PDB file of C-alpha atoms in Angstrom:
ATOM      1  CA  MET Y   1      -0.545   0.179  -0.126  1.00  0.00           C
ATOM      2  CA  VAL Y   2       1.178   2.927  -0.930  1.00  0.00           C
ATOM      3  CA  SER Y   3       0.171   6.815  -0.514  1.00  0.00           C
ATOM      4  CA  VAL Y   4       1.417  10.676  -1.693  1.00  0.00           C
ATOM      5  CA  GLU Y   5       2.880  11.686   1.132  1.00  0.00           C
ATOM      6  CA  GLY Y   6       3.539  15.754   1.532  1.00  0.00           C
ATOM      7  CA  ALA Y   7       1.362  15.730  -1.761  1.00  0.00           C
ATOM      8  CA  GLY Y   8      -1.644  17.834  -0.448  1.00  0.00           C
ATOM      9  CA  ALA Y   9      -3.870  15.201  -0.813  1.00  0.00           C
ATOM     10  CA  SER Y  10      -6.272  16.273   1.685  1.00  0.00           C
ATOM     11  CA  GLY Y  11      -6.480  19.713  -0.018  1.00  0.00           C
ATOM     12  CA  ALA Y  12      -7.013  18.429  -3.203  1.00  0.00           C
ATOM     13  CA  THR Y  13     -11.022  19.366  -4.852  1.00  0.00           C
ATOM     14  CA  ALA Y  14     -10.548  16.673  -7.594  1.00  0.00           C
ATOM     15  CA  VAL Y  15      -8.390  13.533  -9.080  1.00  0.00           C
ATOM     16  CA  SER Y  16      -7.965  11.285 -11.960  1.00  0.00           C
ATOM     17  CA  LEU Y  17      -6.186   8.136 -11.747  1.00  0.00           C
ATOM     18  CA  ALA Y  18      -4.286   6.557 -15.230  1.00  0.00           C
ATOM     19  CA  ALA Y  19      -2.298   3.503 -15.158  1.00  0.00           C
ATOM     20  CA  ASP Y  20      -0.027   2.111 -18.352  1.00  0.00           C
ATOM     21  CA  ARG Y  21      -0.008  -1.510 -17.827  1.00  0.00           C
ATOM     22  CA  VAL Y  22       2.430  -1.609 -20.482  1.00  0.00           C
ATOM     23  CA  GLY Y  23       5.274   0.063 -18.632  1.00  0.00           C
ATOM     24  CA  GLY Y  24       4.347  -0.322 -14.958  1.00  0.00           C
ATOM     25  CA  THR Y  25       3.218   3.172 -14.264  1.00  0.00           C
ATOM     26  CA  THR Y  26       0.629   5.155 -12.179  1.00  0.00           C
ATOM     27  CA  PHE Y  27      -0.533   8.606 -12.376  1.00  0.00           C
ATOM     28  CA  LEU Y  28      -2.449  10.337 -10.507  1.00  0.00           C
ATOM     29  CA  ALA Y  29      -3.910  13.952 -10.691  1.00  0.00           C
ATOM     30  CA  LEU Y  30      -4.628  15.979  -8.494  1.00  0.00           C
ATOM     31  CA  GLY Y  31      -7.217  19.091  -8.706  1.00  0.00           C
ATOM     32  CA  HIS Y  32      -6.642  21.515  -5.666  1.00  0.00           C
ATOM     33  CA  HIS Y  33      -7.739  25.415  -4.736  1.00  0.00           C
ATOM     34  CA  ARG Y  34      -6.359  28.973  -6.584  1.00  0.00           C
ATOM     35  CA  GLY Y  35      -6.811  27.288  -9.535  1.00  0.00           C
ATOM     36  CA  VAL Y  36      -3.464  24.970  -9.377  1.00  0.00           C
ATOM     37  CA  ALA Y  37      -3.329  21.604 -10.653  1.00  0.00           C
ATOM     38  CA  SER Y  38      -0.423  18.228  -9.969  1.00  0.00           C
ATOM     39  CA  LEU Y  39       0.654  15.595 -11.425  1.00  0.00           C
ATOM     40  CA  TRP Y  40       2.218  12.247  -9.599  1.00  0.00           C
ATOM     41  CA  LEU Y  41       3.799   8.916 -10.927  1.00  0.00           C
ATOM     42  CA  LEU Y  42       4.156   5.960  -9.282  1.00  0.00           C
ATOM     43  CA  ARG Y  43       6.516   3.609 -11.165  1.00  0.00           C
ATOM     44  CA  ALA Y  44       5.792  -0.490 -10.513  1.00  0.00           C
ATOM     45  CA  GLU Y  45       9.650  -1.461 -10.370  1.00  0.00           C
ATOM     46  CA  ASP Y  46      10.360   0.460  -7.152  1.00  0.00           C
ATOM     47  CA  PRO Y  47      11.753  -1.953  -4.413  1.00  0.00           C
ATOM     48  CA  SER Y  48       9.274   0.783  -2.427  1.00  0.00           C
ATOM     49  CA  PRO Y  49       6.740   2.804  -5.041  1.00  0.00           C
ATOM     50  CA  GLN Y  50       5.779   5.605  -3.781  1.00  0.00           C
ATOM     51  CA  TRP Y  51       4.927   8.700  -5.318  1.00  0.00           C
ATOM     52  CA  GLN Y  52       7.245  11.301  -6.703  1.00  0.00           C
ATOM     53  CA  ARG Y  53       5.746  15.063  -7.959  1.00  0.00           C
ATOM     54  CA  THR Y  54       6.757  14.987 -12.053  1.00  0.00           C
ATOM     55  CA  ALA Y  55       4.650  18.999 -12.790  1.00  0.00           C
ATOM     56  CA  LEU Y  56       2.259  21.050 -11.268  1.00  0.00           C
ATOM     57  CA  VAL Y  57       0.713  23.823 -13.296  1.00  0.00           C
ATOM     58  CA  LYS Y  58      -2.135  26.606 -13.042  1.00  0.00           C
ATOM     59  CA  ALA Y  59      -5.082  26.490 -14.521  1.00  0.00           C
ATOM     60  CA  SER Y  60      -6.925  29.715 -13.258  1.00  0.00           C
ATOM     61  CA  HIS Y  61      -6.736  33.943 -13.618  1.00  0.00           C
ATOM     62  CA  HIS Y  62      -7.767  34.276 -10.307  1.00  0.00           C
ATOM     63  CA  ASP Y  63      -6.888  32.700  -6.467  1.00  0.00           C
ATOM     64  CA  TRP Y  64     -11.173  31.909  -5.658  1.00  0.00           C
ATOM     65  CA  GLU Y  65     -11.129  29.951  -8.423  1.00  0.00           C
ATOM     66  CA  SER Y  66     -10.529  25.715  -7.724  1.00  0.00           C
ATOM     67  CA  VAL Y  67     -10.020  23.100  -9.801  1.00  0.00           C
ATOM     68  CA  LYS Y  68     -12.808  20.674 -10.022  1.00  0.00           C
ATOM     69  CA  GLN Y  69     -12.823  18.032 -12.734  1.00  0.00           C
ATOM     70  CA  VAL Y  70      -8.836  17.036 -13.934  1.00  0.00           C
ATOM     71  CA  SER Y  71      -8.446  13.887 -16.600  1.00  0.00           C
ATOM     72  CA  VAL Y  72      -4.028  12.484 -17.299  1.00  0.00           C
ATOM     73  CA  SER Y  73      -3.409  10.710 -20.061  1.00  0.00           C
ATOM     74  CA  SER Y  74      -1.980   7.029 -18.780  1.00  0.00           C
ATOM     75  CA  ASP Y  75       1.303   8.016 -21.377  1.00  0.00           C
ATOM     76  CA  GLY Y  76       1.711  11.120 -18.390  1.00  0.00           C
ATOM     77  CA  ARG Y  77       1.476  12.741 -21.226  1.00  0.00           C
ATOM     78  CA  VAL Y  78      -1.181  15.391 -21.724  1.00  0.00           C
ATOM     79  CA  LEU Y  79      -3.541  16.869 -18.331  1.00  0.00           C
ATOM     80  CA  LEU Y  80      -6.496  18.481 -18.508  1.00  0.00           C
ATOM     81  CA  ALA Y  81      -7.399  21.212 -16.198  1.00  0.00           C
ATOM     82  CA  CYS Y  82     -10.768  22.614 -15.785  1.00  0.00           C
ATOM     83  CA  THR Y  83     -12.216  25.367 -13.376  1.00  0.00           C
ATOM     84  CA  GLU Y  84     -14.954  27.617 -12.463  1.00  0.00           C
ATOM     85  CA  ASP Y  85     -13.853  29.644 -15.353  1.00  0.00           C
ATOM     86  CA  ASN Y  86     -10.839  27.947 -17.435  1.00  0.00           C
ATOM     87  CA  ILE Y  87     -10.450  24.772 -18.828  1.00  0.00           C
ATOM     88  CA  VAL Y  88      -7.031  24.118 -19.987  1.00  0.00           C
ATOM     89  CA  LEU Y  89      -4.725  21.594 -22.276  1.00  0.00           C
ATOM     90  CA  PHE Y  90      -1.921  21.039 -20.745  1.00  0.00           C
ATOM     91  CA  SER Y  91       1.621  18.482 -22.382  1.00  0.00           C
ATOM     92  CA  LEU Y  92       3.222  17.940 -20.206  1.00  0.00           C
ATOM     93  CA  PRO Y  93       7.558  16.761 -21.818  1.00  0.00           C
ATOM     94  CA  SER Y  94       9.258  13.521 -20.535  1.00  0.00           C
ATOM     95  CA  ASN Y  95      12.615  15.011 -20.119  1.00  0.00           C
ATOM     96  CA  GLY Y  96      11.505  17.973 -17.399  1.00  0.00           C
ATOM     97  CA  ASP Y  97      10.748  20.963 -19.137  1.00  0.00           C
ATOM     98  CA  GLU Y  98       7.779  23.327 -17.977  1.00  0.00           C
ATOM     99  CA  PRO Y  99       4.279  22.935 -19.325  1.00  0.00           C
ATOM    100  CA  GLN Y 100       3.184  23.651 -21.951  1.00  0.00           C
ATOM    101  CA  GLU Y 101      -0.468  24.981 -22.464  1.00  0.00           C
ATOM    102  CA  LEU Y 102      -1.618  23.973 -25.546  1.00  0.00           C
ATOM    103  CA  HIS Y 103      -5.942  24.882 -25.529  1.00  0.00           C
ATOM    104  CA  ARG Y 104      -8.358  26.841 -23.497  1.00  0.00           C
ATOM    105  CA  LEU Y 105     -11.328  28.222 -23.021  1.00  0.00           C
ATOM    106  CA  HIS Y 106     -12.345  31.009 -20.378  1.00  0.00           C
ATOM    107  CA  GLY Y 107     -15.803  31.531 -19.485  1.00  0.00           C
ATOM    108  CA  ALA Y 108     -18.131  30.686 -17.207  1.00  0.00           C
ATOM    109  CA  ASP Y 109     -20.736  28.855 -20.409  1.00  0.00           C
ATOM    110  CA  SER Y 110     -17.654  26.142 -20.761  1.00  0.00           C
ATOM    111  CA  GLN Y 111     -18.433  24.803 -17.436  1.00  0.00           C
ATOM    112  CA  VAL Y 112     -17.202  20.627 -17.429  1.00  0.00           C
ATOM    113  CA  SER Y 113     -19.196  18.242 -15.987  1.00  0.00           C
ATOM    114  CA  ALA Y 114     -17.052  15.080 -17.413  1.00  0.00           C
ATOM    115  CA  ALA Y 115     -13.949  14.843 -19.380  1.00  0.00           C
ATOM    116  CA  SER Y 116     -11.724  12.244 -20.619  1.00  0.00           C
ATOM    117  CA  VAL Y 117      -7.694  11.174 -22.512  1.00  0.00           C
ATOM    118  CA  SER Y 118      -6.364   9.113 -24.525  1.00  0.00           C
ATOM    119  CA  VAL Y 119      -3.773   7.628 -25.866  1.00  0.00           C
ATOM    120  CA  LEU Y 120      -3.317   6.912 -29.749  1.00  0.00           C
ATOM    121  CA  PRO Y 121      -1.859   4.072 -30.879  1.00  0.00           C
ATOM    122  CA  ASN Y 122       1.619   4.402 -32.981  1.00  0.00           C
ATOM    123  CA  GLY Y 123       1.545   5.797 -36.771  1.00  0.00           C
ATOM    124  CA  ALA Y 124      -1.564   7.982 -36.724  1.00  0.00           C
ATOM    125  CA  THR Y 125      -1.562  11.834 -36.837  1.00  0.00           C
ATOM    126  CA  ASN Y 126      -2.435  12.913 -33.291  1.00  0.00           C
ATOM    127  CA  SER Y 127      -1.411  11.182 -30.034  1.00  0.00           C
ATOM    128  CA  HIS Y 128      -4.068  11.061 -27.907  1.00  0.00           C
ATOM    129  CA  ILE Y 129      -7.654  11.931 -27.811  1.00  0.00           C
ATOM    130  CA  VAL Y 130     -10.026  14.863 -25.830  1.00  0.00           C
ATOM    131  CA  ALA Y 131     -12.977  14.290 -24.398  1.00  0.00           C
ATOM    132  CA  VAL Y 132     -15.366  17.698 -22.809  1.00  0.00           C
ATOM    133  CA  ALA Y 133     -18.662  17.226 -21.714  1.00  0.00           C
ATOM    134  CA  PHE Y 134     -19.756  20.503 -20.434  1.00  0.00           C
ATOM    135  CA  ARG Y 135     -23.040  21.773 -18.609  1.00  0.00           C
ATOM    136  CA  SER Y 136     -24.716  23.106 -21.587  1.00  0.00           C
ATOM    137  CA  GLY Y 137     -25.296  19.220 -23.030  1.00  0.00           C
ATOM    138  CA  ALA Y 138     -22.561  19.691 -25.932  1.00  0.00           C
ATOM    139  CA  LEU Y 139     -19.591  17.093 -25.963  1.00  0.00           C
ATOM    140  CA  GLU Y 140     -16.252  17.714 -27.683  1.00  0.00           C
ATOM    141  CA  GLY Y 141     -12.968  16.200 -28.635  1.00  0.00           C
ATOM    142  CA  TRP Y 142     -10.181  18.189 -28.865  1.00  0.00           C
ATOM    143  CA  ALA Y 143      -6.730  16.396 -30.566  1.00  0.00           C
ATOM    144  CA  VAL Y 144      -3.430  16.396 -29.506  1.00  0.00           C
ATOM    145  CA  LYS Y 145      -1.091  16.199 -32.656  1.00  0.00           C
ATOM    146  CA  VAL Y 146       1.943  14.143 -33.029  1.00  0.00           C
ATOM    147  CA  PRO Y 147       5.050  16.586 -31.525  1.00  0.00           C
ATOM    148  CA  ASP Y 148       6.411  17.633 -35.181  1.00  0.00           C
ATOM    149  CA  ALA Y 149       9.695  18.030 -35.704  1.00  0.00           C
ATOM    150  CA  LEU Y 150      10.675  20.851 -33.292  1.00  0.00           C
ATOM    151  CA  GLY Y 151       9.387  19.291 -30.986  1.00  0.00           C
ATOM    152  CA  SER Y 152       6.253  21.508 -31.103  1.00  0.00           C
ATOM    153  CA  VAL Y 153       2.963  20.035 -30.555  1.00  0.00           C
ATOM    154  CA  LYS Y 154      -0.861  21.262 -30.732  1.00  0.00           C
ATOM    155  CA  ALA Y 155      -3.817  21.231 -30.451  1.00  0.00           C
ATOM    156  CA  GLY Y 156      -7.723  22.163 -31.102  1.00  0.00           C
ATOM    157  CA  VAL Y 157     -11.308  21.209 -31.536  1.00  0.00           C
ATOM    158  CA  SER Y 158     -11.811  18.068 -33.662  1.00  0.00           C
ATOM    159  CA  TRP Y 159     -15.330  18.117 -33.668  1.00  0.00           C
ATOM    160  CA  ARG Y 160     -18.097  18.908 -31.624  1.00  0.00           C
ATOM    161  CA  LEU Y 161     -21.689  17.591 -30.270  1.00  0.00           C
ATOM    162  CA  PRO Y 162     -24.508  20.343 -29.419  1.00  0.00           C
ATOM    163  CA  ARG Y 163     -26.744  18.271 -28.537  1.00  0.00           C
ATOM    164  CA  ALA Y 164     -29.392  20.865 -28.309  1.00  0.00           C
ATOM    165  CA  GLY Y 165     -31.743  19.412 -26.015  1.00  0.00           C
ATOM    166  CA  LYS Y 166     -30.947  16.829 -24.461  1.00  0.00           C
ATOM    167  CA  PRO Y 167     -29.765  15.783 -21.198  1.00  0.00           C
ATOM    168  CA  GLY Y 168     -26.240  16.793 -19.851  1.00  0.00           C
ATOM    169  CA  LEU Y 169     -24.185  14.438 -20.136  1.00  0.00           C
ATOM    170  CA  SER Y 170     -23.068  13.218 -16.161  1.00  0.00           C
ATOM    171  CA  ASP Y 171     -19.976  11.032 -16.468  1.00  0.00           C
ATOM    172  CA  VAL Y 172     -18.025  10.442 -20.415  1.00  0.00           C
ATOM    173  CA  VAL Y 173     -14.718   8.088 -21.004  1.00  0.00           C
ATOM    174  CA  VAL Y 174     -12.320   7.542 -23.635  1.00  0.00           C
ATOM    175  CA  ALA Y 175      -9.904   4.645 -24.955  1.00  0.00           C
ATOM    176  CA  ALA Y 176      -8.558   2.943 -27.680  1.00  0.00           C
ATOM    177  CA  ALA Y 177      -6.347  -0.760 -28.263  1.00  0.00           C
ATOM    178  CA  ALA Y 178      -5.144  -1.798 -31.210  1.00  0.00           C
ATOM    179  CA  HIS Y 179      -6.027  -5.921 -32.123  1.00  0.00           C
ATOM    180  CA  LEU Y 180      -5.502  -8.394 -35.395  1.00  0.00           C
ATOM    181  CA  SER Y 181      -7.325  -7.191 -37.808  1.00  0.00           C
ATOM    182  CA  SER Y 182      -5.819  -9.940 -40.242  1.00  0.00           C
ATOM    183  CA  GLU Y 183      -2.655 -12.692 -39.259  1.00  0.00           C
ATOM    184  CA  VAL Y 184      -0.194  -9.392 -40.357  1.00  0.00           C
ATOM    185  CA  SER Y 185      -1.971  -6.340 -39.919  1.00  0.00           C
ATOM    186  CA  LEU Y 186      -3.196  -4.868 -36.207  1.00  0.00           C
ATOM    187  CA  ALA Y 187      -6.804  -2.342 -36.594  1.00  0.00           C
ATOM    188  CA  THR Y 188      -6.955   0.032 -33.658  1.00  0.00           C
ATOM    189  CA  ALA Y 189     -10.492   0.928 -31.689  1.00  0.00           C
ATOM    190  CA  VAL Y 190     -11.479   3.801 -30.596  1.00  0.00           C
ATOM    191  CA  LEU Y 191     -14.533   4.060 -28.411  1.00  0.00           C
ATOM    192  CA  LEU Y 192     -16.502   7.091 -26.191  1.00  0.00           C
ATOM    193  CA  VAL Y 193     -18.952   5.590 -23.960  1.00  0.00           C
ATOM    194  CA  ALA Y 194     -21.393   8.976 -22.590  1.00  0.00           C
ATOM    195  CA  GLY Y 195     -23.835   8.525 -19.492  1.00  0.00           C
ATOM    196  CA  ASP Y 196     -26.606  10.890 -19.039  1.00  0.00           C
ATOM    197  CA  ALA Y 197     -28.065  12.797 -15.909  1.00  0.00           C
ATOM    198  CA  GLN Y 198     -31.502  10.454 -17.118  1.00  0.00           C
ATOM    199  CA  GLY Y 199     -29.704   7.725 -16.420  1.00  0.00           C
ATOM    200  CA  THR Y 200     -29.283   6.998 -20.288  1.00  0.00           C
ATOM    201  CA  THR Y 201     -25.436   4.793 -21.552  1.00  0.00           C
ATOM    202  CA  SER Y 202     -24.323   5.716 -24.990  1.00  0.00           C
ATOM    203  CA  LEU Y 203     -21.347   4.796 -27.462  1.00  0.00           C
ATOM    204  CA  TRP Y 204     -19.833   6.633 -30.377  1.00  0.00           C
ATOM    205  CA  ARG Y 205     -16.822   4.669 -32.220  1.00  0.00           C
ATOM    206  CA  LEU Y 206     -13.775   6.786 -33.729  1.00  0.00           C
ATOM    207  CA  SER Y 207     -11.136   7.056 -36.280  1.00  0.00           C
ATOM    208  CA  ALA Y 208      -7.516   5.809 -35.062  1.00  0.00           C
ATOM    209  CA  ASP Y 209      -7.219   9.495 -35.130  1.00  0.00           C
ATOM    210  CA  GLY Y 210      -9.757  10.007 -33.151  1.00  0.00           C
ATOM    211  CA  GLU Y 211     -12.488  11.778 -35.471  1.00  0.00           C
ATOM    212  CA  LEU Y 212     -16.140  10.779 -34.709  1.00  0.00           C
ATOM    213  CA  LEU Y 213     -17.570   8.176 -37.096  1.00  0.00           C
ATOM    214  CA  SER Y 214     -20.884   8.080 -36.435  1.00  0.00           C
ATOM    215  CA  ALA Y 215     -22.010  12.755 -35.896  1.00  0.00           C
ATOM    216  CA  ALA Y 216     -25.475  11.966 -36.882  1.00  0.00           C
ATOM    217  CA  SER Y 217     -26.335   9.643 -33.864  1.00  0.00           C
ATOM    218  CA  PRO Y 218     -24.840   7.556 -31.702  1.00  0.00           C
ATOM    219  CA  GLU Y 219     -23.907   3.715 -32.334  1.00  0.00           C
ATOM    220  CA  TRP Y 220     -26.182   2.619 -29.688  1.00  0.00           C
ATOM    221  CA  GLU Y 221     -27.631   3.805 -26.842  1.00  0.00           C
ATOM    222  CA  PHE Y 222     -28.611   1.993 -23.606  1.00  0.00           C
ATOM    223  CA  GLN Y 223     -31.473   3.111 -21.922  1.00  0.00           C
ATOM    224  CA  PRO Y 224     -32.959   2.420 -17.887  1.00  0.00           C
ATOM    225  CA  LYS Y 225     -36.345   0.474 -16.980  1.00  0.00           C
ATOM    226  CA  ARG Y 226     -36.970   4.245 -14.533  1.00  0.00           C
ATOM    227  CA  LEU Y 227     -34.836   6.765 -16.037  1.00  0.00           C
ATOM    228  CA  GLY Y 228     -34.532   9.903 -13.450  1.00  0.00           C
ATOM    229  CA  GLU Y 229     -30.693   8.746 -11.888  1.00  0.00           C
ATOM    230  CA  PRO Y 230     -28.131   9.913 -13.091  1.00  0.00           C
ATOM    231  CA  VAL Y 231     -25.290   8.027 -14.820  1.00  0.00           C
ATOM    232  CA  LEU Y 232     -22.871   8.502 -11.688  1.00  0.00           C
ATOM    233  CA  SER Y 233     -20.038   6.178 -13.174  1.00  0.00           C
ATOM    234  CA  LEU Y 234     -18.214   5.091 -16.161  1.00  0.00           C
ATOM    235  CA  ALA Y 235     -15.416   2.453 -16.622  1.00  0.00           C
ATOM    236  CA  LEU Y 236     -13.919   0.798 -19.873  1.00  0.00           C
ATOM    237  CA  HIS Y 237     -12.707  -2.737 -20.149  1.00  0.00           C
ATOM    238  CA  PHE Y 238     -10.579  -4.495 -23.290  1.00  0.00           C
ATOM    239  CA  ARG Y 239      -9.573  -8.022 -23.063  1.00  0.00           C
ATOM    240  CA  TRP Y 240      -8.337 -10.608 -25.585  1.00  0.00           C
ATOM    241  CA  LEU Y 241     -10.808 -14.004 -25.570  1.00  0.00           C
ATOM    242  CA  ALA Y 242      -9.080 -17.311 -25.599  1.00  0.00           C
ATOM    243  CA  ALA Y 243      -9.540 -19.135 -29.216  1.00  0.00           C
ATOM    244  CA  ARG Y 244     -11.611 -22.339 -28.428  1.00  0.00           C
ATOM    245  CA  GLU Y 245      -9.681 -23.769 -31.329  1.00  0.00           C
ATOM    246  CA  PRO Y 246      -5.201 -24.009 -31.431  1.00  0.00           C
ATOM    247  CA  ASP Y 247      -5.555 -22.850 -35.361  1.00  0.00           C
ATOM    248  CA  GLU Y 248      -8.677 -19.738 -33.848  1.00  0.00           C
ATOM    249  CA  GLN Y 249      -6.867 -16.469 -33.934  1.00  0.00           C
ATOM    250  CA  ALA Y 250      -8.152 -15.078 -29.662  1.00  0.00           C
ATOM    251  CA  LEU Y 251     -10.602 -11.915 -30.535  1.00  0.00           C
ATOM    252  CA  PRO Y 252     -11.293  -8.742 -29.385  1.00  0.00           C
ATOM    253  CA  GLN Y 253     -13.390  -7.907 -26.422  1.00  0.00           C
ATOM    254  CA  TRP Y 254     -14.991  -4.691 -25.111  1.00  0.00           C
ATOM    255  CA  SER Y 255     -17.337  -4.854 -22.125  1.00  0.00           C
ATOM    256  CA  LEU Y 256     -18.352  -1.490 -19.895  1.00  0.00           C
ATOM    257  CA  ALA Y 257     -19.783  -0.563 -16.858  1.00  0.00           C
ATOM    258  CA  PHE Y 258     -22.418   1.596 -15.135  1.00  0.00           C
ATOM    259  CA  SER Y 259     -23.919   2.787 -12.045  1.00  0.00           C
ATOM    260  CA  SER Y 260     -26.558   4.359 -11.744  1.00  0.00           C
ATOM    261  CA  GLY Y 261     -28.563   4.826  -8.158  1.00  0.00           C
ATOM    262  CA  GLN Y 262     -27.896   2.126  -6.609  1.00  0.00           C
ATOM    263  CA  GLU Y 263     -27.305  -0.253  -9.655  1.00  0.00           C
ATOM    264  CA  VAL Y 264     -24.698  -1.660 -11.691  1.00  0.00           C
ATOM    265  CA  ILE Y 265     -25.231  -2.060 -15.042  1.00  0.00           C
ATOM    266  CA  ALA Y 266     -22.384  -4.621 -17.577  1.00  0.00           C
ATOM    267  CA  LEU Y 267     -22.433  -4.026 -21.379  1.00  0.00           C
ATOM    268  CA  SER Y 268     -21.472  -5.481 -24.279  1.00  0.00           C
ATOM    269  CA  ALA Y 269     -19.238  -2.493 -25.784  1.00  0.00           C
ATOM    270  CA  GLU Y 270     -19.734  -3.761 -29.503  1.00  0.00           C
ATOM    271  CA  SER Y 271     -23.737  -4.587 -29.132  1.00  0.00           C
ATOM    272  CA  GLY Y 272     -25.071  -2.278 -25.468  1.00  0.00           C
ATOM    273  CA  ALA Y 273     -26.811  -5.435 -24.656  1.00  0.00           C
ATOM    274  CA  GLU Y 274     -26.893  -6.291 -21.027  1.00  0.00           C
ATOM    275  CA  LEU Y 275     -24.687  -8.257 -19.323  1.00  0.00           C
ATOM    276  CA  HIS Y 276     -25.241  -8.701 -15.998  1.00  0.00           C
ATOM    277  CA  ARG Y 277     -26.804  -6.426 -13.644  1.00  0.00           C
ATOM    278  CA  GLY Y 278     -26.063  -6.319  -9.490  1.00  0.00           C
ATOM    279  CA  SER Y 279     -27.446  -3.927  -6.801  1.00  0.00           C
ATOM    280  CA  HIS Y 280     -25.782  -2.062  -3.733  1.00  0.00           C
ATOM    281  CA  ALA Y 281     -27.080  -0.245  -1.087  1.00  0.00           C
ATOM    282  CA  GLY Y 282     -25.784   3.518  -1.254  1.00  0.00           C
ATOM    283  CA  GLY Y 283     -24.896   3.791  -4.676  1.00  0.00           C
ATOM    284  CA  ILE Y 284     -21.790   2.900  -6.439  1.00  0.00           C
ATOM    285  CA  MET Y 285     -19.802   6.584  -6.561  1.00  0.00           C
ATOM    286  CA  ALA Y 286     -17.089   5.125  -9.341  1.00  0.00           C
ATOM    287  CA  LEU Y 287     -15.879   2.111 -10.723  1.00  0.00           C
ATOM    288  CA  SER Y 288     -13.007   1.150 -12.088  1.00  0.00           C
ATOM    289  CA  TRP Y 289     -12.026  -1.687 -14.594  1.00  0.00           C
ATOM    290  CA  THR Y 290      -8.728  -3.537 -15.219  1.00  0.00           C
TER     291      THR Y 290
END
């Protein structure tokens, strides 16, 4: 068991955790008062694992603002910090250089209800995709470009869903995974899942560059038996299904789980079909699927 010693965790106003299972590292982003966000690194290979602070950023112009939402990528290279009046996307160089501000929105109309950052596969034009859900109900995708020859990184809005007249989104998750599409080639699945204030869960599919493929409507929507309970937490999970026969290939499978009210529901990400449902007294505020 490890703790964030001296991290000011008791004063944290927001938390985001992302793990790189291949690299054996875990990144923890914390939001704080005075518009500050911090990033912490934990290496599983260390004999005595301890959290090390790797970055400190300022997202606000005023000290009265607090960071209400944070999201960090699994490689620790991109951090989103949101206050009551500012949304700021940062690039965090791995060589210890100062964090670089990539994109900023200012004003109360830009308040964020949920956000998620995903690393995109090698070879794509963009290195990361950031899903940002606004309290107005709108949903945006911000693309972070692969660094150019000089090491410069740029970012901007790649797509936007206004979602006029629809319930606001209470949680959003974007994730990517590569899998074999044939014996010699890799395909990449990038999925975006969002839950709204009425309990509906929706899935969109993105390209390998993070572009929205089904802009007109979600690929599927799952509505609870009784509307009115918001989706509190979402979790996406990717795994390989073992082949049944020696000459068969393992199959990729995406699943997701969400909590609403006192229920936790697991769905197939491919079809939206219900896989499992459980009830827990008191409700579930946060989910993680590893």
